[in-house]
Amino acid sequence: MSGSRSALAPRWAARLAVTAGIGAVIVLLLFGGLDSLLLILVGAAGLAVTAAGVWWALVHTGLVRVLAGVLAFAAPAVVIVLYVAAGLLWVVLVSLALWVLAVFCGRVALAGADAAPAQAPQRPLAPPRHAYLIMNPRSGGGKVGRFRLREKAEALGAEVRVLDVTNRQDVAALARRAADEGADLLGVAGGDGTQALVAAVAAERDLPFMVISAGTRNHFALDLGLDRDDPSKCLDALTDGVELRIDLGTINDRVFVNNASFGAYASVVQSPAYRDDKARTTVQMLPDLLTHQHGPRLTVRAEGVTVEQPQAVLVSNNPYRTDDPAGLGHRERLDSGVLGVLGVKVDSAAQAAGMLRGHRAAGLAQLTAQEVVVDADADTVPVGVDGEALTLATPVRCRIRPRALRVRVPRERPGVPRGRPAMDWHRVRRLALTTIRRAAGHDG
């Protein structure tokens, strides 16, 4: 009986999605009449003008930037005023709410329909004999001390090296020395850049690697499904762990676990003034960078595709979600065996407005490849690698190393990645019709 109810749930969610979607259209037509088309056109025009205003504000300085900023804020305000004047603001809000409900229910239906059967219990691993953990006491605003990570790890039998933040230390050398002395697991409580350095040693020595989510953003931990609110729970991997095999990215033979960025963002973070005043430095440098008046001009080649002069490029260890705003910044898999490539090229306000189309925008190149070459009209280019600012010789080569890293994680993880299906209204409609037909057959 429970299995039957579980099978029906996606179909009823699909039925609700279709009903809400139809309701959104009916509300517009019934209460907006012929003006409903005008409402949609006014809203779309407001979004386009706002995007153009933002673009002009980014690529200009002085009075033009001020006027563009005013335009970006004024456009949506004017749209709302027009809706209010027509007495149709509530119509737009109700229709929008119904449409949001329709999309939400549609995704629930697709996720339920695609749900894989429960996996067989994973075989527990024997605890490591000599776990060696490197901890940065400053990471994440002092999470190592706040969560008593050192004391908890040592109580579980691990050897812990807390970095001396007053002196720069070579964490890769520390990891290699520990491996030479018999460590059978290497781990890090720190930022993604430090994670990458030690992960490279673990892959080199074929040792399991452990991530402790003590950094500020913890992007790598997020995609591993680890608890980012309480990093001490990552230590459960020492006593009740399972092993994953995941890919590693390399950039000119340096390992990265998340991504390498080129172009505008990478150039901004290279500035000495960036650390002292991030916002002001970014605003001052962006006009020249986005209009190609400053910085190297990039060329990206991947899988036979060439992207000329993009303003920004992101090469990631496995692709990020781009088809769903709720999934941006997340990777569904870390073992697909390919790099993700995103290239942004915007040369006008019209193209900036076109970026509202998301992954279908003309100025956005989205690729996957096993090797990506980033070249430039300069001998070196600034690069951000897992949050670290570097300068590398061109051409820069990024490659994927499939299943190169053994990662030990807790068996129970709160954020085990679950893919969010792309919205497919044809499938949602089929699921809804299946529900209706079954209900009709039962009644008959």
CSV table of C-alpha atoms in Angstrom, one decimal:
chain,number,residue,atom,x,y,z
A,1,MET,CA,0.0,0.0,0.0
A,2,SER,CA,2.8,2.4,0.9
A,3,GLY,CA,4.5,1.7,-2.4
A,4,SER,CA,1.3,2.5,-4.3
A,5,ARG,CA,0.9,5.8,-2.4
A,6,SER,CA,4.6,6.6,-3.1
A,7,ALA,CA,4.0,6.0,-6.8
A,8,LEU,CA,0.9,8.2,-6.9
A,9,ALA,CA,2.5,11.2,-5.2
A,10,PRO,CA,4.5,12.4,-8.3
A,11,ARG,CA,1.4,12.1,-10.4
A,12,TRP,CA,-0.7,14.2,-8.0
A,13,ALA,CA,2.1,16.7,-7.8
A,14,ALA,CA,2.1,16.9,-11.6
A,15,ARG,CA,-1.7,17.4,-11.6
A,16,LEU,CA,-1.4,20.3,-9.1
A,17,ALA,CA,1.4,21.8,-11.2
A,18,VAL,CA,-0.7,21.7,-14.4
A,19,THR,CA,-3.7,23.1,-12.5
A,20,ALA,CA,-1.7,26.0,-11.0
A,21,GLY,CA,-0.1,26.7,-14.4
A,22,ILE,CA,-3.5,26.9,-16.1
A,23,GLY,CA,-4.8,29.0,-13.1
A,24,ALA,CA,-1.9,31.5,-13.7
A,25,VAL,CA,-3.0,32.0,-17.3
A,26,ILE,CA,-6.7,32.1,-16.4
A,27,VAL,CA,-6.2,34.8,-13.8
A,28,LEU,CA,-4.4,37.0,-16.3
A,29,LEU,CA,-7.0,36.5,-19.0
A,30,LEU,CA,-10.1,36.7,-16.8
A,31,PHE,CA,-9.1,39.7,-14.7
A,32,GLY,CA,-6.7,41.4,-17.1
A,33,GLY,CA,-8.6,40.7,-20.4
A,34,LEU,CA,-6.8,42.0,-23.4
A,35,ASP,CA,-4.6,44.1,-21.1
A,36,SER,CA,-2.9,40.8,-19.9
A,37,LEU,CA,-0.7,40.7,-23.0
A,38,LEU,CA,0.3,44.3,-22.3
A,39,LEU,CA,1.1,43.4,-18.7
A,40,ILE,CA,3.5,40.7,-19.9
A,41,LEU,CA,5.1,43.0,-22.4
A,42,VAL,CA,5.6,45.8,-19.9
A,43,GLY,CA,7.1,43.4,-17.4
A,44,ALA,CA,9.5,41.9,-20.0
A,45,ALA,CA,10.5,45.4,-21.1
A,46,GLY,CA,11.2,46.5,-17.5
A,47,LEU,CA,13.5,43.5,-17.0
A,48,ALA,CA,15.4,44.3,-20.2
A,49,VAL,CA,15.8,47.9,-19.3
A,50,THR,CA,17.0,47.0,-15.8
A,51,ALA,CA,19.6,44.6,-17.2
A,52,ALA,CA,20.8,47.2,-19.7
A,53,GLY,CA,21.1,49.8,-16.9
A,54,VAL,CA,23.2,47.4,-14.8
A,55,TRP,CA,25.4,46.8,-17.8
A,56,TRP,CA,26.0,50.5,-18.4
A,57,ALA,CA,26.7,51.0,-14.7
A,58,LEU,CA,29.3,48.3,-14.8
A,59,VAL,CA,31.2,49.5,-17.9
A,60,HIS,CA,31.1,53.3,-17.3
A,61,THR,CA,32.3,55.7,-14.7
A,62,GLY,CA,31.2,59.1,-13.4
A,63,LEU,CA,27.9,60.6,-14.4
A,64,VAL,CA,27.0,57.9,-16.8
A,65,ARG,CA,27.4,55.3,-14.1
A,66,VAL,CA,25.1,57.3,-11.8
A,67,LEU,CA,22.4,57.7,-14.4
A,68,ALA,CA,22.6,54.0,-15.4
A,69,GLY,CA,22.2,53.0,-11.7
A,70,VAL,CA,19.1,55.3,-11.5
A,71,LEU,CA,17.7,53.7,-14.6
A,72,ALA,CA,18.3,50.2,-13.2
A,73,PHE,CA,16.3,51.0,-10.1
A,74,ALA,CA,13.7,53.2,-11.8
A,75,ALA,CA,12.6,50.6,-14.5
A,76,PRO,CA,11.1,48.1,-12.1
A,77,ALA,CA,9.5,50.9,-10.0
A,78,VAL,CA,7.9,52.3,-13.2
A,79,VAL,CA,6.5,48.9,-14.1
A,80,ILE,CA,4.9,48.5,-10.6
A,81,VAL,CA,3.4,52.0,-10.8
A,82,LEU,CA,1.9,51.2,-14.2
A,83,TYR,CA,0.4,47.9,-12.8
A,84,VAL,CA,-1.0,49.9,-9.8
A,85,ALA,CA,-2.4,52.6,-12.0
A,86,ALA,CA,-4.2,50.0,-14.1
A,87,GLY,CA,-5.5,48.4,-10.9
A,88,LEU,CA,-3.9,45.1,-12.0
A,89,LEU,CA,-1.0,44.7,-9.5
A,90,TRP,CA,-2.9,42.1,-7.6
A,91,VAL,CA,-3.6,40.2,-10.8
A,92,VAL,CA,0.1,40.0,-11.6
A,93,LEU,CA,1.0,39.0,-8.1
A,94,VAL,CA,-1.6,36.2,-7.9
A,95,SER,CA,-0.6,34.9,-11.4
A,96,LEU,CA,3.1,35.0,-10.5
A,97,ALA,CA,2.4,33.1,-7.2
A,98,LEU,CA,0.4,30.4,-9.1
A,99,TRP,CA,3.2,30.1,-11.6
A,100,VAL,CA,5.8,29.7,-8.9
A,101,LEU,CA,3.6,27.0,-7.3
A,102,ALA,CA,3.3,25.3,-10.7
A,103,VAL,CA,7.0,25.1,-11.2
A,104,PHE,CA,7.6,23.9,-7.7
A,105,CYS,CA,5.1,21.1,-7.9
A,106,GLY,CA,6.4,20.2,-11.4
A,107,ARG,CA,9.9,19.7,-10.0
A,108,VAL,CA,8.5,17.7,-7.1
A,109,ALA,CA,6.7,15.5,-9.6
A,110,LEU,CA,9.7,15.0,-11.8
A,111,ALA,CA,12.0,14.3,-8.8
A,112,GLY,CA,9.6,11.7,-7.5
A,113,ALA,CA,9.1,10.1,-10.9
A,114,ASP,CA,12.9,9.9,-11.3
A,115,ALA,CA,13.7,8.8,-7.8
A,116,ALA,CA,16.1,5.9,-7.8
A,117,PRO,CA,15.5,2.8,-5.6
A,118,ALA,CA,17.1,2.9,-2.2
A,119,GLN,CA,20.8,2.0,-2.4
A,120,ALA,CA,22.1,-1.1,-0.6
A,121,PRO,CA,23.8,-0.4,2.7
A,122,GLN,CA,27.3,0.7,2.2
A,123,ARG,CA,30.0,-1.5,3.8
A,124,PRO,CA,31.7,0.3,6.7
A,125,LEU,CA,35.4,0.9,6.5
A,126,ALA,CA,37.8,0.0,9.2
A,127,PRO,CA,39.0,3.0,11.2
A,128,PRO,CA,42.3,4.4,9.9
A,129,ARG,CA,45.3,3.4,12.0
A,130,HIS,CA,47.1,6.7,11.6
A,131,ALA,CA,45.0,9.6,10.4
A,132,TYR,CA,46.8,12.9,9.9
A,133,LEU,CA,44.7,16.0,10.0
A,134,ILE,CA,45.9,19.6,9.1
A,135,MET,CA,43.9,22.4,10.7
A,136,ASN,CA,43.9,26.1,10.0
A,137,PRO,CA,42.8,27.9,13.2
A,138,ARG,CA,41.8,31.0,11.2
A,139,SER,CA,39.5,29.3,8.7
A,140,GLY,CA,35.9,30.1,8.8
A,141,GLY,CA,36.4,32.8,11.5
A,142,GLY,CA,38.0,30.3,13.9
A,143,LYS,CA,35.8,27.2,13.5
A,144,VAL,CA,38.7,24.9,14.6
A,145,GLY,CA,38.6,26.4,18.1
A,146,ARG,CA,34.9,27.1,18.3
A,147,PHE,CA,33.9,23.5,17.5
A,148,ARG,CA,36.9,22.0,19.4
A,149,LEU,CA,38.0,20.1,16.3
A,150,ARG,CA,41.5,19.4,17.5
A,151,GLU,CA,40.4,17.9,20.8
A,152,LYS,CA,37.6,15.8,19.2
A,153,ALA,CA,39.9,14.5,16.5
A,154,GLU,CA,42.6,13.5,18.9
A,155,ALA,CA,40.1,11.8,21.1
A,156,LEU,CA,39.3,9.6,18.0
A,157,GLY,CA,43.0,8.7,17.6
A,158,ALA,CA,44.0,11.2,14.9
A,159,GLU,CA,47.3,13.1,14.8
A,160,VAL,CA,46.5,16.8,14.4
A,161,ARG,CA,48.8,19.5,13.1
A,162,VAL,CA,47.4,23.0,13.8
A,163,LEU,CA,49.1,25.5,11.5
A,164,ASP,CA,51.1,28.4,12.9
A,165,VAL,CA,49.3,31.3,11.3
A,166,THR,CA,52.2,33.7,12.0
A,167,ASN,CA,54.5,31.8,9.6
A,168,ARG,CA,53.6,30.6,6.1
A,169,GLN,CA,53.8,26.8,6.0
A,170,ASP,CA,53.9,24.4,3.1
A,171,VAL,CA,50.9,22.2,3.8
A,172,ALA,CA,51.7,19.9,0.8
A,173,ALA,CA,55.1,19.3,2.3
A,174,LEU,CA,53.5,18.5,5.7
A,175,ALA,CA,51.2,16.0,4.1
A,176,ARG,CA,54.0,14.3,2.2
A,177,ARG,CA,56.1,14.0,5.4
A,178,ALA,CA,53.1,12.5,7.2
A,179,ALA,CA,52.6,10.0,4.4
A,180,ASP,CA,56.3,9.1,4.5
A,181,GLU,CA,55.9,8.5,8.3
A,182,GLY,CA,53.0,6.0,7.8
A,183,ALA,CA,49.8,8.1,7.7
A,184,ASP,CA,47.0,6.1,6.1
A,185,LEU,CA,44.6,9.0,5.8
A,186,LEU,CA,45.1,12.7,5.1
A,187,GLY,CA,42.6,15.4,6.0
A,188,VAL,CA,42.1,19.1,6.2
A,189,ALA,CA,40.1,21.5,8.3
A,190,GLY,CA,40.5,24.7,6.2
A,191,GLY,CA,39.5,26.5,3.0
A,192,ASP,CA,39.1,24.9,-0.4
A,193,GLY,CA,42.5,26.1,-1.5
A,194,THR,CA,44.2,24.2,1.3
A,195,GLN,CA,41.9,21.2,0.7
A,196,ALA,CA,43.2,21.1,-2.9
A,197,LEU,CA,46.9,21.1,-1.9
A,198,VAL,CA,46.5,18.2,0.4
A,199,ALA,CA,44.1,16.4,-1.9
A,200,ALA,CA,46.8,16.4,-4.6
A,201,VAL,CA,49.2,14.6,-2.2
A,202,ALA,CA,46.5,12.1,-1.2
A,203,ALA,CA,45.9,11.3,-4.9
A,204,GLU,CA,49.6,11.1,-5.6
A,205,ARG,CA,50.1,8.6,-2.7
A,206,ASP,CA,46.7,6.8,-3.3
A,207,LEU,CA,45.6,7.6,0.3
A,208,PRO,CA,42.1,8.4,1.4
A,209,PHE,CA,41.4,12.0,1.9
A,210,MET,CA,39.0,13.6,4.5
A,211,VAL,CA,37.3,17.0,4.3
A,212,ILE,CA,36.4,18.9,7.4
A,213,SER,CA,34.0,21.7,6.6
A,214,ALA,CA,35.9,24.4,8.6
A,215,GLY,CA,36.2,26.9,5.8
A,216,THR,CA,34.1,30.0,5.1
A,217,ARG,CA,32.1,28.9,2.1
A,218,ASN,CA,32.9,25.1,2.0
A,219,HIS,CA,32.0,24.6,-1.7
A,220,PHE,CA,33.8,21.3,-1.9
A,221,ALA,CA,32.2,20.1,1.3
A,222,LEU,CA,28.8,21.1,0.0
A,223,ASP,CA,29.0,19.0,-3.1
A,224,LEU,CA,30.2,16.0,-1.0
A,225,GLY,CA,27.1,16.3,1.1
A,226,LEU,CA,28.9,17.2,4.3
A,227,ASP,CA,27.5,19.1,7.3
A,228,ARG,CA,28.6,22.7,6.8
A,229,ASP,CA,26.9,24.0,10.0
A,230,ASP,CA,28.8,21.6,12.4
A,231,PRO,CA,32.2,20.6,11.0
A,232,SER,CA,32.8,18.3,14.0
A,233,LYS,CA,30.3,15.9,12.4
A,234,CYS,CA,32.7,15.4,9.5
A,235,LEU,CA,34.9,13.6,12.0
A,236,ASP,CA,32.4,10.7,12.0
A,237,ALA,CA,34.2,9.6,8.9
A,238,LEU,CA,37.0,8.3,11.2
A,239,THR,CA,34.7,5.8,12.9
A,240,ASP,CA,31.8,5.3,10.6
A,241,GLY,CA,33.0,6.2,7.1
A,242,VAL,CA,32.5,5.2,3.5
A,243,GLU,CA,34.7,5.9,0.5
A,244,LEU,CA,33.9,7.8,-2.6
A,245,ARG,CA,36.0,8.0,-5.8
A,246,ILE,CA,35.8,11.4,-7.4
A,247,ASP,CA,37.5,13.4,-10.1
A,248,LEU,CA,40.2,16.1,-9.7
A,249,GLY,CA,40.8,19.0,-12.0
A,250,THR,CA,44.3,20.1,-12.9
A,251,ILE,CA,45.5,23.5,-14.2
A,252,ASN,CA,49.0,23.4,-15.6
A,253,ASP,CA,49.5,20.3,-13.4
A,254,ARG,CA,48.2,22.1,-10.2
A,255,VAL,CA,45.2,20.3,-8.7
A,256,PHE,CA,41.9,22.1,-8.1
A,257,VAL,CA,38.8,20.6,-6.4
A,258,ASN,CA,36.3,23.3,-7.3
A,259,ASN,CA,37.2,25.6,-10.2
A,260,ALA,CA,39.6,27.9,-11.9
A,261,SER,CA,38.4,31.4,-13.0
A,262,PHE,CA,39.8,33.7,-15.7
A,263,GLY,CA,39.1,37.2,-16.9
A,264,ALA,CA,37.4,40.0,-15.0
A,265,TYR,CA,37.0,38.3,-11.6
A,266,ALA,CA,40.5,36.8,-11.6
A,267,SER,CA,42.0,40.2,-12.5
A,268,VAL,CA,40.1,42.0,-9.8
A,269,VAL,CA,41.3,39.6,-7.0
A,270,GLN,CA,44.9,40.1,-8.1
A,271,SER,CA,44.8,43.8,-7.2
A,272,PRO,CA,46.7,44.6,-4.0
A,273,ALA,CA,43.8,46.9,-3.0
A,274,TYR,CA,41.2,44.1,-3.2
A,275,ARG,CA,41.8,42.7,0.2
A,276,ASP,CA,41.4,46.1,1.9
A,277,ASP,CA,38.3,47.2,0.0
A,278,LYS,CA,36.7,44.5,-2.2
A,279,ALA,CA,33.6,46.4,-3.3
A,280,ARG,CA,35.4,49.7,-4.2
A,281,THR,CA,38.2,47.9,-6.1
A,282,THR,CA,35.7,45.8,-8.1
A,283,VAL,CA,33.7,48.9,-9.1
A,284,GLN,CA,36.8,50.8,-10.1
A,285,MET,CA,38.3,48.0,-12.2
A,286,LEU,CA,35.3,46.5,-13.9
A,287,PRO,CA,34.7,49.1,-16.6
A,288,ASP,CA,38.1,48.6,-18.2
A,289,LEU,CA,38.0,44.8,-17.8
A,290,LEU,CA,34.5,44.3,-19.2
A,291,THR,CA,35.2,46.6,-22.3
A,292,HIS,CA,38.5,44.9,-23.0
A,293,GLN,CA,40.4,48.2,-22.4
A,294,HIS,CA,42.6,46.5,-19.8
A,295,GLY,CA,43.8,43.0,-19.1
A,296,PRO,CA,44.6,40.2,-21.5
A,297,ARG,CA,42.2,39.2,-24.2
A,298,LEU,CA,41.3,35.5,-23.8
A,299,THR,CA,40.6,32.7,-26.2
A,300,VAL,CA,39.1,29.4,-25.0
A,301,ARG,CA,39.3,26.1,-26.8
A,302,ALA,CA,37.5,23.0,-25.8
A,303,GLU,CA,36.2,20.0,-27.7
A,304,GLY,CA,36.6,21.8,-31.0
A,305,VAL,CA,34.7,24.9,-29.9
A,306,THR,CA,36.5,28.3,-29.7
A,307,VAL,CA,35.2,31.2,-27.6
A,308,GLU,CA,36.9,34.5,-28.5
A,309,GLN,CA,37.5,37.3,-26.1
A,310,PRO,CA,35.1,36.3,-23.3
A,311,GLN,CA,35.1,38.7,-20.3
A,312,ALA,CA,35.0,35.8,-17.8
A,313,VAL,CA,35.6,32.1,-17.9
A,314,LEU,CA,35.0,29.4,-15.3
A,315,VAL,CA,36.5,26.0,-15.6
A,316,SER,CA,35.1,23.6,-13.0
A,317,ASN,CA,35.9,20.1,-11.7
A,318,ASN,CA,32.6,18.7,-13.1
A,319,PRO,CA,29.8,21.0,-14.4
A,320,TYR,CA,27.8,23.3,-12.2
A,321,ARG,CA,24.0,23.6,-12.6
A,322,THR,CA,23.0,26.5,-14.8
A,323,ASP,CA,19.4,25.5,-15.9
A,324,ASP,CA,17.9,26.2,-12.5
A,325,PRO,CA,18.5,29.2,-10.3
A,326,ALA,CA,18.1,27.1,-7.2
A,327,GLY,CA,20.9,24.8,-8.3
A,328,LEU,CA,23.5,27.5,-9.2
A,329,GLY,CA,26.8,26.9,-7.5
A,330,HIS,CA,26.1,23.2,-7.0
A,331,ARG,CA,27.5,20.2,-8.8
A,332,GLU,CA,25.2,17.1,-9.0
A,333,ARG,CA,28.2,14.8,-9.5
A,334,LEU,CA,31.9,14.8,-8.9
A,335,ASP,CA,32.6,11.7,-10.9
A,336,SER,CA,31.3,12.5,-14.4
A,337,GLY,CA,34.8,12.5,-15.9
A,338,VAL,CA,34.5,16.0,-17.5
A,339,LEU,CA,35.2,19.6,-16.8
A,340,GLY,CA,32.5,22.2,-16.9
A,341,VAL,CA,33.2,25.3,-18.9
A,342,LEU,CA,31.3,28.6,-18.7
A,343,GLY,CA,32.3,31.6,-20.8
A,344,VAL,CA,30.6,35.0,-20.6
A,345,LYS,CA,30.8,37.4,-23.5
A,346,VAL,CA,28.7,40.6,-23.3
A,347,ASP,CA,29.6,43.5,-25.6
A,348,SER,CA,26.4,45.7,-25.4
A,349,ALA,CA,23.4,46.5,-23.3
A,350,ALA,CA,21.3,44.4,-25.6
A,351,GLN,CA,23.4,41.4,-25.0
A,352,ALA,CA,23.3,42.1,-21.2
A,353,ALA,CA,19.5,42.1,-21.4
A,354,GLY,CA,19.6,38.9,-23.4
A,355,MET,CA,21.4,37.2,-20.5
A,356,LEU,CA,18.0,37.0,-18.9
A,357,ARG,CA,17.4,34.0,-21.1
A,358,GLY,CA,19.8,32.1,-18.8
A,359,HIS,CA,21.7,29.2,-20.3
A,360,ARG,CA,20.2,29.9,-23.7
A,361,ALA,CA,21.6,33.4,-23.9
A,362,ALA,CA,23.8,34.2,-26.9
A,363,GLY,CA,26.6,35.6,-24.7
A,364,LEU,CA,26.9,32.5,-22.6
A,365,ALA,CA,29.0,29.5,-23.7
A,366,GLN,CA,28.3,26.3,-21.8
A,367,LEU,CA,30.5,23.3,-22.5
A,368,THR,CA,31.9,20.1,-21.1
A,369,ALA,CA,35.3,18.8,-22.0
A,370,GLN,CA,38.1,16.6,-20.8
A,371,GLU,CA,40.7,19.3,-21.7
A,372,VAL,CA,40.3,23.1,-21.9
A,373,VAL,CA,43.0,25.5,-23.2
A,374,VAL,CA,42.8,29.1,-22.2
A,375,ASP,CA,45.2,31.3,-24.2
A,376,ALA,CA,45.7,35.1,-24.3
A,377,ASP,CA,47.5,37.9,-26.0
A,378,ALA,CA,49.9,38.1,-23.1
A,379,ASP,CA,52.6,35.8,-21.7
A,380,THR,CA,50.8,35.4,-18.4
A,381,VAL,CA,47.2,35.7,-17.1
A,382,PRO,CA,45.7,36.1,-13.7
A,383,VAL,CA,43.8,33.1,-12.5
A,384,GLY,CA,41.7,32.3,-9.4
A,385,VAL,CA,42.2,28.7,-8.4
A,386,ASP,CA,39.9,27.5,-5.6
A,387,GLY,CA,39.9,31.0,-4.3
A,388,GLU,CA,43.7,31.5,-4.5
A,389,ALA,CA,45.0,34.3,-6.7
A,390,LEU,CA,47.7,33.1,-9.1
A,391,THR,CA,49.5,34.2,-12.3
A,392,LEU,CA,50.2,31.5,-14.8
A,393,ALA,CA,52.0,31.3,-18.1
A,394,THR,CA,49.9,31.0,-21.3
A,395,PRO,CA,48.6,28.8,-22.7
A,396,VAL,CA,46.9,27.5,-19.6
A,397,ARG,CA,45.8,23.8,-19.9
A,398,CYS,CA,43.0,22.4,-17.7
A,399,ARG,CA,42.4,18.7,-17.6
A,400,ILE,CA,40.3,16.3,-15.7
A,401,ARG,CA,41.7,13.3,-13.8
A,402,PRO,CA,38.7,10.9,-13.5
A,403,ARG,CA,38.2,9.1,-10.1
A,404,ALA,CA,41.7,10.2,-9.0
A,405,LEU,CA,40.8,10.9,-5.4
A,406,ARG,CA,39.6,8.6,-2.7
A,407,VAL,CA,37.5,10.6,-0.3
A,408,ARG,CA,36.4,9.2,3.1
A,409,VAL,CA,33.1,10.7,4.3
A,410,PRO,CA,30.6,9.9,7.1
A,411,ARG,CA,28.1,7.2,6.2
A,412,GLU,CA,25.3,9.6,7.3
A,413,ARG,CA,25.6,13.0,5.6
A,414,PRO,CA,22.8,15.6,5.8
A,415,GLY,CA,23.4,17.1,2.3
A,416,VAL,CA,24.0,14.1,0.1
A,417,PRO,CA,23.5,15.7,-3.3
A,418,ARG,CA,20.1,14.9,-4.9
A,419,GLY,CA,19.8,16.0,-8.5
A,420,ARG,CA,17.0,18.5,-9.3
A,421,PRO,CA,15.5,17.6,-12.7
A,422,ALA,CA,15.3,20.3,-15.3
A,423,MET,CA,11.7,21.5,-15.8
A,424,ASP,CA,10.0,19.5,-18.6
A,425,TRP,CA,6.3,20.5,-18.9
A,426,HIS,CA,5.6,17.7,-21.4
A,427,ARG,CA,6.6,15.1,-18.8
A,428,VAL,CA,4.6,16.9,-16.1
A,429,ARG,CA,1.5,16.9,-18.3
A,430,ARG,CA,1.9,13.2,-19.1
A,431,LEU,CA,2.2,12.4,-15.4
A,432,ALA,CA,-0.9,14.5,-14.7
A,433,LEU,CA,-3.0,12.8,-17.4
A,434,THR,CA,-1.9,9.4,-16.0
A,435,THR,CA,-3.4,10.4,-12.7
A,436,ILE,CA,-6.7,11.6,-14.3
A,437,ARG,CA,-7.0,8.4,-16.4
A,438,ARG,CA,-6.4,6.1,-13.4
A,439,ALA,CA,-8.9,8.0,-11.3
A,440,ALA,CA,-11.5,7.8,-14.1
A,441,GLY,CA,-10.8,4.0,-14.5
A,442,HIS,CA,-11.2,3.5,-10.8
A,443,ASP,CA,-14.5,5.4,-10.7
A,444,GLY,CA,-15.8,3.4,-13.6
